[in-house]
Short mmCIF file of C-alpha atoms (C1' of nucleotides) in Angstrom, two decimals:
data_model
loop_
_atom_site.label_atom_id
_atom_site.label_comp_id
_atom_site.label_asym_id
_atom_site.label_seq_id
_atom_site.Cartn_x
_atom_site.Cartn_y
_atom_site.Cartn_z
CA MET A 1 0.00 0.00 0.00
CA LEU A 2 1.21 3.47 -0.82
CA ASP A 3 1.51 6.28 1.70
CA LEU A 4 -1.80 8.12 2.06
CA LYS A 5 0.06 11.40 2.47
CA LEU A 6 1.86 10.87 -0.81
CA MET A 7 -1.45 10.19 -2.55
CA GLN A 8 -2.88 13.40 -1.11
CA ASN A 9 0.10 15.70 -1.55
CA ALA A 10 1.61 14.42 -4.78
CA PRO A 11 -0.93 12.50 -6.83
CA GLU A 12 1.05 13.39 -9.96
CA VAL A 13 3.99 11.33 -8.69
CA VAL A 14 1.70 8.34 -8.30
CA ARG A 15 0.13 8.89 -11.70
CA GLU A 16 3.56 8.98 -13.30
CA ALA A 17 4.56 5.76 -11.54
CA LEU A 18 1.37 4.06 -12.69
CA ASP A 19 2.03 5.17 -16.26
CA LYS A 20 5.46 3.57 -16.13
CA ARG A 21 3.80 0.35 -15.07
CA ASN A 22 1.23 0.59 -17.87
CA SER A 23 -1.50 0.70 -15.26
CA LYS A 24 -4.85 2.22 -16.11
CA ILE A 25 -5.78 3.08 -12.54
CA ASP A 26 -7.29 6.56 -12.33
CA VAL A 27 -5.82 8.73 -9.59
CA GLN A 28 -8.69 11.20 -9.79
CA GLU A 29 -11.00 8.53 -8.32
CA PHE A 30 -8.91 8.57 -5.20
CA THR A 31 -8.88 12.33 -4.91
CA ASP A 32 -12.67 12.45 -5.16
CA LEU A 33 -13.09 9.78 -2.51
CA ASP A 34 -10.60 11.45 -0.22
CA ASP A 35 -12.36 14.82 -0.48
CA LYS A 36 -15.66 13.19 0.30
CA ARG A 37 -14.18 11.37 3.24
CA LYS A 38 -12.76 14.55 4.73
CA ALA A 39 -16.05 16.38 4.39
CA LEU A 40 -17.88 13.56 6.16
CA ILE A 41 -15.31 13.43 8.93
CA ALA A 42 -15.61 17.14 9.56
CA GLU A 43 -19.38 16.88 9.91
CA VAL A 44 -19.55 13.74 12.01
CA GLU A 45 -16.75 14.79 14.33
CA SER A 46 -18.32 18.09 15.21
CA LEU A 47 -21.51 16.22 16.12
CA LYS A 48 -19.55 13.76 18.23
CA ALA A 49 -17.83 16.66 19.97
CA GLU A 50 -21.30 17.98 20.84
CA GLN A 51 -22.30 14.58 22.21
CA ASN A 52 -19.22 14.47 24.39
CA LYS A 53 -19.93 17.94 25.71
CA VAL A 54 -23.61 17.48 26.43
CA GLY A 55 -23.37 13.95 27.85
CA PRO A 56 -21.94 15.05 31.23
CA GLU A 57 -24.49 17.87 31.40
CA ILE A 58 -27.30 15.31 31.17
CA ALA A 59 -25.68 13.25 33.90
CA LYS A 60 -25.31 16.32 36.11
CA ARG A 61 -28.96 17.32 35.72
CA LYS A 62 -30.22 13.83 36.35
CA LYS A 63 -28.15 13.59 39.49
CA ALA A 64 -29.57 16.88 40.68
CA GLY A 65 -33.07 15.67 39.91
CA GLN A 66 -33.56 18.32 37.21
CA ASP A 67 -35.37 17.91 33.93
CA ALA A 68 -33.15 17.11 30.93
CA SER A 69 -35.77 16.35 28.34
CA ASP A 70 -34.73 19.24 26.06
CA LEU A 71 -31.18 17.94 25.91
CA LEU A 72 -32.32 14.36 25.46
CA LYS A 73 -34.49 15.40 22.54
CA ARG A 74 -31.65 17.27 20.85
CA MET A 75 -29.17 14.46 21.51
CA GLY A 76 -31.59 11.92 20.14
CA GLU A 77 -31.51 13.78 16.84
CA VAL A 78 -27.74 14.16 16.93
CA SER A 79 -27.33 10.47 17.67
CA GLY A 80 -29.46 9.50 14.71
CA ARG A 81 -27.55 11.78 12.40
CA VAL A 82 -24.22 10.49 13.69
CA LYS A 83 -25.27 6.91 12.92
CA GLU A 84 -26.26 7.89 9.41
CA LEU A 85 -23.02 9.73 8.77
CA ASP A 86 -20.95 6.95 10.31
CA ARG A 87 -22.49 4.49 7.91
CA GLU A 88 -21.83 6.76 4.97
CA LEU A 89 -18.27 7.39 6.13
CA ALA A 90 -17.61 3.68 6.51
CA GLU A 91 -18.68 3.17 2.90
CA VAL A 92 -16.42 5.90 1.58
CA GLU A 93 -13.53 4.70 3.70
CA LYS A 94 -13.95 1.18 2.40
CA ALA A 95 -14.01 2.39 -1.19
CA GLU A 96 -10.90 4.44 -0.57
CA LYS A 97 -9.13 1.57 1.16
CA ASP A 98 -10.07 -0.82 -1.64
CA TRP A 99 -8.69 1.63 -4.11
CA MET A 100 -5.45 1.97 -2.17
CA MET A 101 -5.08 -1.79 -1.83
CA ALA A 102 -5.30 -2.25 -5.58
CA VAL A 103 -2.51 0.20 -6.42
CA PRO A 104 0.91 -1.31 -7.13
CA ASN A 105 4.15 -0.03 -5.64
CA ILE A 106 6.11 2.85 -7.11
CA PRO A 107 9.21 1.72 -9.02
CA HIS A 108 12.57 2.85 -7.65
CA ALA A 109 14.32 5.57 -9.65
CA SER A 110 16.99 3.11 -10.80
CA VAL A 111 14.47 0.76 -12.44
CA PRO A 112 14.59 0.89 -16.25
CA VAL A 113 11.36 2.02 -17.87
CA GLY A 114 9.87 -0.55 -20.19
CA VAL A 115 6.68 -2.30 -21.23
CA SER A 116 7.43 -6.01 -21.14
CA GLU A 117 10.06 -8.63 -20.43
CA GLU A 118 11.65 -7.70 -23.75
CA ASP A 119 12.88 -4.55 -22.06
CA ASN A 120 14.65 -6.16 -19.11
CA PRO A 121 18.38 -5.38 -19.32
CA VAL A 122 20.87 -8.10 -18.47
CA LEU A 123 23.03 -7.10 -15.53
CA ARG A 124 25.60 -9.89 -15.65
CA TYR A 125 26.36 -13.36 -16.92
CA TRP A 126 28.07 -16.09 -14.96
CA GLY A 127 29.47 -19.49 -15.93
CA GLU A 128 30.13 -21.38 -19.12
CA LYS A 129 27.31 -23.13 -20.86
CA PRO A 130 28.16 -26.83 -21.05
CA ALA A 131 29.28 -28.03 -24.46
CA PHE A 132 27.56 -31.21 -25.66
CA ASP A 133 28.64 -33.43 -28.54
CA PHE A 134 25.05 -34.64 -28.75
CA ALA A 135 21.65 -32.98 -28.79
CA PRO A 136 20.82 -32.19 -25.16
CA LYS A 137 17.44 -33.43 -23.98
CA GLU A 138 14.85 -31.79 -21.80
CA HIS A 139 14.72 -32.74 -18.13
CA TRP A 140 11.40 -34.58 -18.27
CA GLU A 141 12.72 -36.90 -20.93
CA ILE A 142 15.90 -37.68 -19.02
CA GLY A 143 14.18 -37.94 -15.66
CA THR A 144 11.44 -40.20 -16.95
CA ALA A 145 13.89 -42.49 -18.76
CA LEU A 146 15.86 -42.91 -15.54
CA GLY A 147 12.73 -43.79 -13.60
CA GLY A 148 12.86 -40.70 -11.40
CA LEU A 149 9.84 -38.87 -12.78
CA ASP A 150 6.39 -40.15 -13.76
CA PHE A 151 3.99 -37.54 -15.04
CA GLU A 152 1.27 -40.04 -15.94
CA CYS A 153 1.21 -41.27 -12.40
CA ALA A 154 1.03 -37.72 -11.06
CA ALA A 155 -1.85 -36.96 -13.43
CA LYS A 156 -3.69 -40.01 -12.15
CA LEU A 157 -3.22 -38.95 -8.56
CA ALA A 158 -3.95 -35.26 -8.87
CA GLY A 159 -4.23 -34.02 -12.44
CA ALA A 160 -2.25 -31.85 -14.79
CA ARG A 161 0.60 -29.70 -13.47
CA PHE A 162 1.56 -32.12 -10.72
CA SER A 163 4.60 -34.34 -10.49
CA ILE A 164 5.82 -37.31 -8.56
CA SER A 165 9.43 -38.32 -8.08
CA PHE A 166 10.96 -41.62 -7.10
CA GLY A 167 14.29 -42.80 -5.80
CA TRP A 168 17.28 -40.82 -6.94
CA CYS A 169 15.11 -37.97 -8.17
CA ALA A 170 13.22 -37.56 -4.90
CA ARG A 171 16.50 -37.66 -3.05
CA LEU A 172 18.12 -35.20 -5.42
CA GLU A 173 15.35 -32.72 -4.82
CA ARG A 174 15.68 -33.17 -1.07
CA ALA A 175 19.45 -32.78 -1.40
CA LEU A 176 19.05 -29.53 -3.30
CA ALA A 177 16.71 -28.05 -0.72
CA GLN A 178 18.96 -29.07 2.13
CA PHE A 179 22.04 -27.76 0.37
CA MET A 180 20.32 -24.42 -0.18
CA LEU A 181 19.18 -24.14 3.43
CA ASP A 182 22.61 -25.09 4.74
CA THR A 183 24.24 -22.49 2.52
CA GLN A 184 21.85 -19.67 3.42
CA THR A 185 21.98 -20.39 7.13
CA GLY A 186 25.65 -21.33 7.33
CA GLU A 187 27.22 -18.74 5.03
CA ARG A 188 24.69 -16.00 4.43
CA GLY A 189 23.38 -15.22 7.88
CA TYR A 190 19.83 -16.53 7.51
CA THR A 191 17.74 -18.01 10.31
CA GLU A 192 15.85 -21.11 9.27
CA VAL A 193 12.09 -21.14 9.77
CA ILE A 194 9.33 -23.68 9.30
CA PRO A 195 6.17 -21.61 8.96
CA PRO A 196 2.53 -22.63 8.44
CA PHE A 197 1.77 -23.62 4.84
CA ILE A 198 -1.81 -22.52 5.27
CA VAL A 199 -2.56 -18.94 6.25
CA ASN A 200 -5.50 -16.63 6.81
CA LYS A 201 -6.84 -13.73 4.82
CA ALA A 202 -5.07 -11.02 6.81
CA THR A 203 -1.71 -12.66 6.17
CA MET A 204 -2.36 -12.92 2.44
CA THR A 205 -3.41 -9.27 2.42
CA GLY A 206 -0.29 -8.14 4.25
CA THR A 207 2.05 -9.23 1.49
CA GLY A 208 -0.28 -8.19 -1.33
CA GLN A 209 -1.69 -11.48 -2.66
CA LEU A 210 -5.13 -10.30 -1.59
CA PRO A 211 -7.43 -8.72 -2.46
CA LYS A 212 -6.25 -8.42 -6.05
CA PHE A 213 -4.84 -11.82 -6.92
CA GLU A 214 -7.22 -14.27 -5.31
CA GLU A 215 -7.58 -16.29 -8.52
CA ASP A 216 -3.90 -17.26 -8.32
CA LEU A 217 -4.40 -18.92 -4.94
CA PHE A 218 -5.77 -22.21 -3.70
CA LYS A 219 -8.43 -21.51 -1.11
CA LEU A 220 -9.75 -24.02 1.39
CA THR A 221 -13.47 -24.56 1.26
CA ASP A 222 -14.39 -24.33 4.93
CA GLU A 223 -15.71 -21.15 6.49
CA ARG A 224 -12.38 -20.08 7.94
CA GLU A 225 -11.18 -18.52 4.70
CA LEU A 226 -7.77 -20.14 4.70
CA TYR A 227 -5.39 -20.31 1.78
CA LEU A 228 -2.44 -22.46 0.75
CA ILE A 229 0.68 -20.32 0.54
CA PRO A 230 1.95 -19.55 -2.98
CA THR A 231 5.40 -18.77 -1.51
CA ALA A 232 7.00 -18.68 1.93
CA GLU A 233 7.31 -14.93 1.46
CA VAL A 234 3.75 -14.75 2.78
CA PRO A 235 4.18 -16.34 6.22
CA LEU A 236 7.78 -15.16 6.66
CA THR A 237 7.05 -11.50 5.99
CA ASN A 238 3.98 -11.58 8.20
CA ILE A 239 5.94 -12.95 11.15
CA TYR A 240 6.37 -9.33 12.20
CA ALA A 241 2.90 -8.13 11.17
CA GLY A 242 1.69 -5.62 13.73
CA GLU A 243 5.02 -5.67 15.53
CA VAL A 244 7.79 -3.22 16.25
CA ILE A 245 11.32 -4.51 15.66
CA PRO A 246 14.10 -2.98 17.77
CA GLU A 247 16.47 -1.11 15.46
CA GLU A 248 19.53 -3.05 16.57
CA LYS A 249 17.96 -6.31 15.39
CA LEU A 250 17.86 -5.10 11.78
CA PRO A 251 18.39 -6.59 9.33
CA VAL A 252 16.39 -9.69 10.25
CA LYS A 253 16.98 -12.47 7.73
CA PHE A 254 14.72 -15.52 7.54
CA CYS A 255 14.77 -18.42 5.13
CA ALA A 256 12.46 -21.38 4.80
CA GLN A 257 11.84 -24.36 2.62
CA THR A 258 8.14 -24.75 1.95
CA PRO A 259 5.87 -26.21 -0.64
CA CYS A 260 4.28 -23.50 -2.79
CA PHE A 261 0.80 -23.81 -4.23
CA ARG A 262 -0.31 -21.86 -7.27
CA SER A 263 -3.48 -22.19 -9.27
CA GLU A 264 -1.73 -21.04 -12.47
CA ALA A 265 -5.01 -19.65 -13.72
CA GLY A 266 -4.44 -18.06 -17.08
CA SER A 267 -1.29 -19.95 -17.92
CA TYR A 268 -2.98 -22.57 -20.08
CA GLY A 269 -0.68 -23.89 -22.73
CA LYS A 270 2.46 -22.47 -21.11
CA ASP A 271 5.14 -24.93 -20.01
CA THR A 272 2.75 -27.84 -20.08
CA LYS A 273 5.52 -30.41 -20.03
CA GLY A 274 7.82 -31.17 -17.18
CA LEU A 275 8.52 -29.52 -13.87
CA ILE A 276 8.77 -25.89 -14.90
CA ARG A 277 5.23 -24.82 -14.04
CA GLN A 278 3.46 -26.83 -11.36
CA HIS A 279 0.58 -26.37 -8.94
CA GLN A 280 2.88 -27.52 -6.16
CA PHE A 281 6.63 -27.10 -5.84
CA TYR A 282 9.28 -26.64 -3.19
CA LYS A 283 11.07 -23.38 -2.83
CA VAL A 284 13.67 -22.07 -0.42
CA GLU A 285 12.66 -18.49 0.22
CA MET A 286 14.61 -15.64 1.79
CA VAL A 287 12.96 -12.70 3.52
CA ASN A 288 14.73 -9.64 4.94
CA PHE A 289 13.48 -6.89 7.18
CA ALA A 290 15.84 -4.00 6.55
CA HIS A 291 16.41 -0.46 7.74
CA PRO A 292 15.10 1.91 5.05
CA ASP A 293 18.56 3.42 4.68
CA HIS A 294 20.10 0.05 3.86
CA SER A 295 17.43 -1.87 1.98
CA TYR A 296 19.09 -1.55 -1.41
CA GLU A 297 22.33 -2.94 -0.02
CA ALA A 298 20.18 -5.74 1.37
CA LEU A 299 18.73 -6.36 -2.09
CA GLU A 300 22.20 -6.76 -3.55
CA ASP A 301 23.17 -9.05 -0.69
CA MET A 302 20.06 -11.18 -1.13
CA THR A 303 20.60 -11.47 -4.86
CA ARG A 304 24.16 -12.60 -4.20
CA SER A 305 22.83 -15.21 -1.79
CA ALA A 306 20.69 -16.65 -4.55
CA GLU A 307 23.46 -16.49 -7.13
CA ARG A 308 25.87 -18.26 -4.80
CA ILE A 309 23.74 -21.39 -4.92
CA LEU A 310 24.03 -21.59 -8.69
CA GLU A 311 27.75 -20.88 -8.56
CA LYS A 312 28.34 -23.66 -6.07
CA LEU A 313 26.38 -26.00 -8.32
CA ASN A 314 28.31 -24.67 -11.31
CA LEU A 315 25.14 -23.81 -13.20
CA PRO A 316 25.43 -20.93 -15.72
CA TYR A 317 23.06 -18.06 -15.14
CA ARG A 318 22.37 -14.45 -15.92
CA THR A 319 20.90 -11.77 -13.74
CA ILE A 320 18.49 -9.25 -15.17
CA THR A 321 16.81 -6.13 -13.85
CA LEU A 322 13.07 -6.15 -14.33
CA CYS A 323 11.76 -3.07 -16.11
CA THR A 324 8.84 -1.04 -14.79
CA GLY A 325 6.33 -2.87 -16.95
CA ASP A 326 7.38 -6.34 -15.85
CA MET A 327 7.68 -5.93 -12.09
CA GLY A 328 5.39 -7.56 -9.58
CA PHE A 329 2.66 -5.74 -7.70
CA GLY A 330 4.50 -5.00 -4.46
CA ALA A 331 8.04 -4.56 -5.73
CA ALA A 332 9.95 -1.30 -6.02
CA LYS A 333 12.87 -3.07 -7.67
CA THR A 334 13.40 -6.67 -8.75
CA TYR A 335 16.30 -8.73 -10.02
CA ASP A 336 15.51 -12.01 -11.71
CA ILE A 337 18.11 -14.74 -11.90
CA GLU A 338 17.76 -16.99 -14.89
CA VAL A 339 19.51 -20.34 -15.09
CA TRP A 340 20.68 -21.86 -18.33
CA LEU A 341 18.62 -24.83 -19.51
CA PRO A 342 20.38 -26.63 -22.40
CA GLY A 343 17.38 -28.83 -23.11
CA GLN A 344 15.24 -25.77 -23.78
CA ASP A 345 18.19 -23.80 -25.14
CA LYS A 346 17.02 -20.91 -22.99
CA TYR A 347 17.60 -19.04 -19.76
CA ARG A 348 14.68 -19.59 -17.38
CA GLU A 349 13.77 -17.76 -14.19
CA ILE A 350 14.95 -19.57 -11.08
CA SER A 351 14.91 -16.72 -8.58
CA SER A 352 13.29 -13.34 -8.19
CA CYS A 353 14.63 -10.95 -5.57
CA SER A 354 12.63 -7.85 -4.73
CA ASN A 355 12.79 -4.86 -2.48
CA CYS A 356 9.22 -3.91 -1.59
CA GLU A 357 10.42 -0.92 0.45
CA ASP A 358 7.62 0.01 2.86
CA PHE A 359 4.77 -1.23 0.63
CA GLN A 360 4.19 -4.48 2.51
CA ALA A 361 5.29 -3.03 5.84
CA ARG A 362 2.52 -0.48 5.60
CA ARG A 363 -0.08 -3.13 4.74
CA ALA A 364 1.07 -5.48 7.47
CA ASN A 365 2.04 -2.68 9.88
CA ILE A 366 5.65 -3.68 10.46
CA LYS A 367 7.69 -0.97 12.11
CA PHE A 368 10.98 -0.47 13.84
CA GLN A 369 11.91 1.83 16.68
CA PRO A 370 14.80 4.11 15.71
CA LYS A 371 17.18 4.81 18.58
CA ASP A 372 17.37 8.54 17.94
CA SER A 373 13.66 9.33 17.63
CA LYS A 374 10.40 8.48 19.34
CA LYS A 375 8.57 8.01 16.07
CA LYS A 376 8.32 4.43 14.87
CA LEU A 377 8.99 3.97 11.17
CA PHE A 378 8.07 1.30 8.65
CA VAL A 379 10.79 -1.21 7.83
CA HIS A 380 11.60 -2.21 4.30
CA THR A 381 10.81 -5.81 3.37
CA LEU A 382 12.61 -7.88 0.79
CA ASN A 383 11.99 -11.32 -0.53
CA GLY A 384 13.77 -13.62 -2.90
CA SER A 385 13.97 -17.23 -3.91
CA GLY A 386 17.09 -18.92 -2.81
CA LEU A 387 16.17 -20.92 -4.93
CA ALA A 388 13.17 -22.53 -6.56
CA VAL A 389 13.97 -26.17 -5.82
CA GLY A 390 11.98 -27.79 -8.63
CA ARG A 391 13.46 -25.58 -11.30
CA CYS A 392 16.90 -26.08 -9.86
CA LEU A 393 16.36 -29.82 -10.19
CA VAL A 394 15.52 -29.21 -13.84
CA ALA A 395 18.73 -27.22 -14.28
CA VAL A 396 20.88 -29.91 -12.67
CA ILE A 397 19.36 -32.66 -14.80
CA GLU A 398 19.72 -30.73 -18.04
CA ASN A 399 23.18 -29.27 -17.45
CA TYR A 400 24.69 -32.45 -16.04
CA GLN A 401 23.21 -34.89 -18.56
CA GLN A 402 25.56 -37.25 -20.38
CA ALA A 403 25.47 -38.76 -23.85
CA ASP A 404 24.43 -42.14 -22.44
CA GLY A 405 21.40 -40.65 -20.67
CA SER A 406 22.98 -40.64 -17.24
CA ILE A 407 23.29 -37.61 -14.94
CA VAL A 408 26.43 -36.59 -13.08
CA ILE A 409 25.73 -35.35 -9.58
CA PRO A 410 27.27 -31.90 -8.94
CA GLU A 411 30.06 -32.16 -6.42
CA ALA A 412 28.41 -29.84 -3.94
CA LEU A 413 25.45 -32.21 -3.70
CA ARG A 414 27.34 -35.48 -3.33
CA PRO A 415 27.55 -35.29 0.47
CA TYR A 416 23.75 -35.05 0.45
CA MET A 417 23.45 -38.01 -1.92
CA GLY A 418 25.41 -40.52 0.11
CA GLY A 419 28.42 -39.94 -2.11
CA LEU A 420 26.60 -40.85 -5.32
CA GLU A 421 28.45 -39.50 -8.38
CA VAL A 422 26.33 -40.56 -11.31
CA VAL A 423 22.70 -41.53 -11.83
CA LYS A 424 22.64 -44.30 -14.43
CA ALA A 425 19.98 -46.35 -16.07
CA GLU A 426 19.53 -49.74 -14.39
"C1'" G B 1 -15.64 -33.22 21.05
"C1'" G B 2 -17.50 -31.98 26.62
"C1'" A B 3 -17.05 -28.48 31.08
"C1'" G B 4 -15.14 -23.98 32.92
"C1'" A B 5 -11.95 -19.13 33.22
"C1'" A B 6 -9.95 -15.02 30.96
"C1'" G B 7 -8.60 -11.05 27.06
"C1'" U B 8 -7.56 -3.14 29.49
"C1'" G B 9 -1.49 1.31 27.72
"C1'" G B 10 5.75 -1.41 26.83
"C1'" C B 11 4.59 -4.86 31.20
"C1'" C B 12 1.70 -5.86 35.82
"C1'" G B 13 -2.94 -4.34 37.35
"C1'" A B 14 -7.69 -1.23 39.06
"C1'" G B 15 -12.40 -0.57 36.95
"C1'" U B 16 -18.37 -4.95 37.71
"C1'" U B 17 -25.49 0.15 40.67
"C1'" G B 18 -23.55 2.54 32.29
"C1'" G B 19 -21.76 9.19 32.19
"C1'" C B 20 -16.52 13.51 35.02
"C1'" U B 21 -11.25 6.95 33.25
"C1'" G B 22 -7.18 7.38 27.37
"C1'" A B 23 -7.99 5.09 31.34
"C1'" A B 24 -6.13 4.97 39.19
"C1'" G B 25 -1.80 2.49 41.28
"C1'" G B 26 2.77 0.01 40.40
"C1'" C B 27 6.92 -1.47 37.25
"C1'" G B 28 9.75 -0.14 33.15
"C1'" C B 29 11.59 3.77 30.08
"C1'" A B 30 13.19 9.14 28.91
"C1'" C B 31 14.68 13.87 30.59
"C1'" G B 32 15.87 17.07 34.74
"C1'" C B 33 17.25 17.76 40.02
"C1'" C B 34 19.85 15.85 44.07
"C1'" U B 35 24.27 12.92 45.26
"C1'" G B 36 32.06 11.59 46.86
"C1'" C B 37 30.78 6.72 43.68
"C1'" U B 38 26.86 3.17 43.53
"C1'" A B 39 22.10 2.51 45.40
"C1'" A B 40 18.13 5.23 47.01
"C1'" G B 41 15.28 9.85 46.64
"C1'" C B 42 12.55 14.07 44.21
"C1'" G B 43 10.21 16.28 39.80
"C1'" U B 44 8.37 16.01 34.83
"C1'" G B 45 7.07 13.18 30.90
"C1'" U B 46 5.88 8.52 28.57
"C1'" U B 47 0.11 5.18 22.85
"C1'" A B 48 -1.59 4.92 17.95
"C1'" U B 49 -4.53 6.46 13.84
"C1'" G B 50 -7.42 10.15 11.44
"C1'" G B 51 -9.51 15.41 10.94
"C1'" G B 52 -8.76 20.93 11.60
"C1'" C B 53 -5.00 24.71 11.79
"C1'" G B 54 -0.30 25.29 10.33
"C1'" U B 55 4.81 24.25 9.70
"C1'" A B 56 11.22 23.11 7.90
"C1'" A B 57 9.51 20.30 11.97
"C1'" A B 58 6.66 21.03 16.09
"C1'" A B 59 3.04 23.05 19.13
"C1'" C B 60 -2.30 23.44 19.56
"C1'" U B 61 -7.23 21.40 18.99
"C1'" C B 62 -11.08 17.73 17.83
"C1'" A B 63 -12.40 12.61 16.91
"C1'" U B 64 -11.53 7.43 17.34
"C1'" A B 65 -9.42 3.12 19.90
"C1'" C B 66 -10.05 -1.10 26.65
"C1'" G B 67 -9.32 -8.93 21.68
"C1'" A B 68 -12.68 -8.22 16.74
"C1'" G B 69 -17.47 -7.13 14.84
"C1'" G B 70 -22.58 -5.93 15.72
"C1'" G B 71 -26.69 -4.31 19.12
"C1'" U B 72 -29.27 -1.57 23.34
"C1'" U B 73 -28.93 3.74 25.11
"C1'" C B 74 -28.95 10.73 24.86
"C1'" A B 75 -24.35 8.12 26.69
"C1'" A B 76 -20.66 1.56 27.16
"C1'" A B 77 -14.16 -0.74 29.18
"C1'" U B 78 -18.79 -1.34 31.93
"C1'" C B 79 -25.37 -4.33 29.56
"C1'" C B 80 -26.78 -8.00 25.22
"C1'" C B 81 -25.34 -11.11 20.74
"C1'" U B 82 -21.68 -13.36 17.34
"C1'" C B 83 -16.71 -14.48 16.36
"C1'" C B 84 -11.32 -14.87 17.53
"C1'" U B 85 -7.38 -15.97 20.89
"C1'" U B 86 -5.29 -17.84 25.48
"C1'" C B 87 -5.52 -20.92 29.89
"C1'" U B 88 -7.46 -25.22 33.10
"C1'" C B 89 -9.92 -30.06 33.53
"C1'" C B 90 -12.08 -34.48 30.86
"C1'" G B 91 -12.19 -37.27 26.24
"C1'" C B 92 -9.67 -38.40 21.56
"C1'" C B 93 -5.36 -38.56 18.52
"C1'" A B 94 0.00 -38.31 14.96
#
RNA sequence: GGAGAAGUGGCCGAGUUGGCUGAAGGCGCACGCCUGCUAAGCGUGUUAUGGGCGUAAAACUCAUACGAGGGUUCAAAUCCCUCCUUCUCCGCCA
């Protein structure tokens, strides 16, 4: 959510930001609502002030045994009017809040302006693409041939966009997740967390999934209005919802491996084969709570934490800066890391690291107490994948495939695989 | 699942014949005074959000907030209803 004061004092700044994002949201709607709200507040508050003044007078008269019927009559009218106005005000406030909740974050000044992913500049490349003296296959072909993946079985159990892994493949995925967690906690200063995988509406609203993107979520059908998390960003960021973090604790860095559940509504026909786009996948997620003065350093640090995983696995990647038109709803700046997939002959997203500045902190009311002032301020929140486990499994299979259909296990993972060096056909 | 108890400010804790309690008292914290040092003591202050006014900021003023939402009433922390959370006992269970 944007700052109300900014909306009121500098609507043109917001309009400009929305233009850069190709958003059609009309800022004038807000201004009209806000004017109406202020007018209602002025009226209802003066009536309430009268109530507060006259109330004790009534009590005094009653105690003294005097007649107060004139005051009671007047206050009866005032009370009725106050109820009316309160109702009206609540409506306007809700409309205004709804409007605010649907507005995306303002891009940071350093974010390149652009319309689509075509306009995302590459920041850096790392690693050498593996050279094959044969035509590299896609992961699903290799994995299925080696008995590790079975998409027909998954479809029988759950439907399209699900997977099931067996044996070496299941273990490899577990190894990857564990390797990532060990790296982030052991070398990058993260505290490991196991959060709930099901959360309530308020939590989903705090990070921005609701109210706008409900169709992307899996919702439970009972009356409690619970949702399956689409990313651990949601529970991790909301750990401090409604809380004040002492300044000296910043930055707080959490990471967690969780399953992620996404409805993938609207992605029909995209990535229908293999593990790339699933309704359920594991991801190791990083979340930072940073001091506003240092959040962009934190973004660089977080991006490095994600990149380190690929470097240790010796997987080639490139890092790009998302342009204004391609950024997510809550982000002020985002780096995507794309890993090389020889089977697809393409770089594919494997991590997305964003600084949301105070956008989520304002929604979820996450503040810190600066040492040198009484005023509590909003923290900046960041989130990033470190990494998407399923896609990383894809990258390992495709980059480490051999001519005979076997897969070499990256050295960094061998301790997690009981020393296994190669996965071969039986 | 059954039976009870409770939810007030950073914390503890008053408040229960509805009105003068944003909220006594205590602790903590901040600033000042006092003091050979420490401890103790004295004084002052100590919430958030929104509106008005206005500003570099503040000050001032009004409104709202006693788990959440709704109701009764001229008026609710105080009465009624629903929900949430926590705790205790019984049952059940990985």
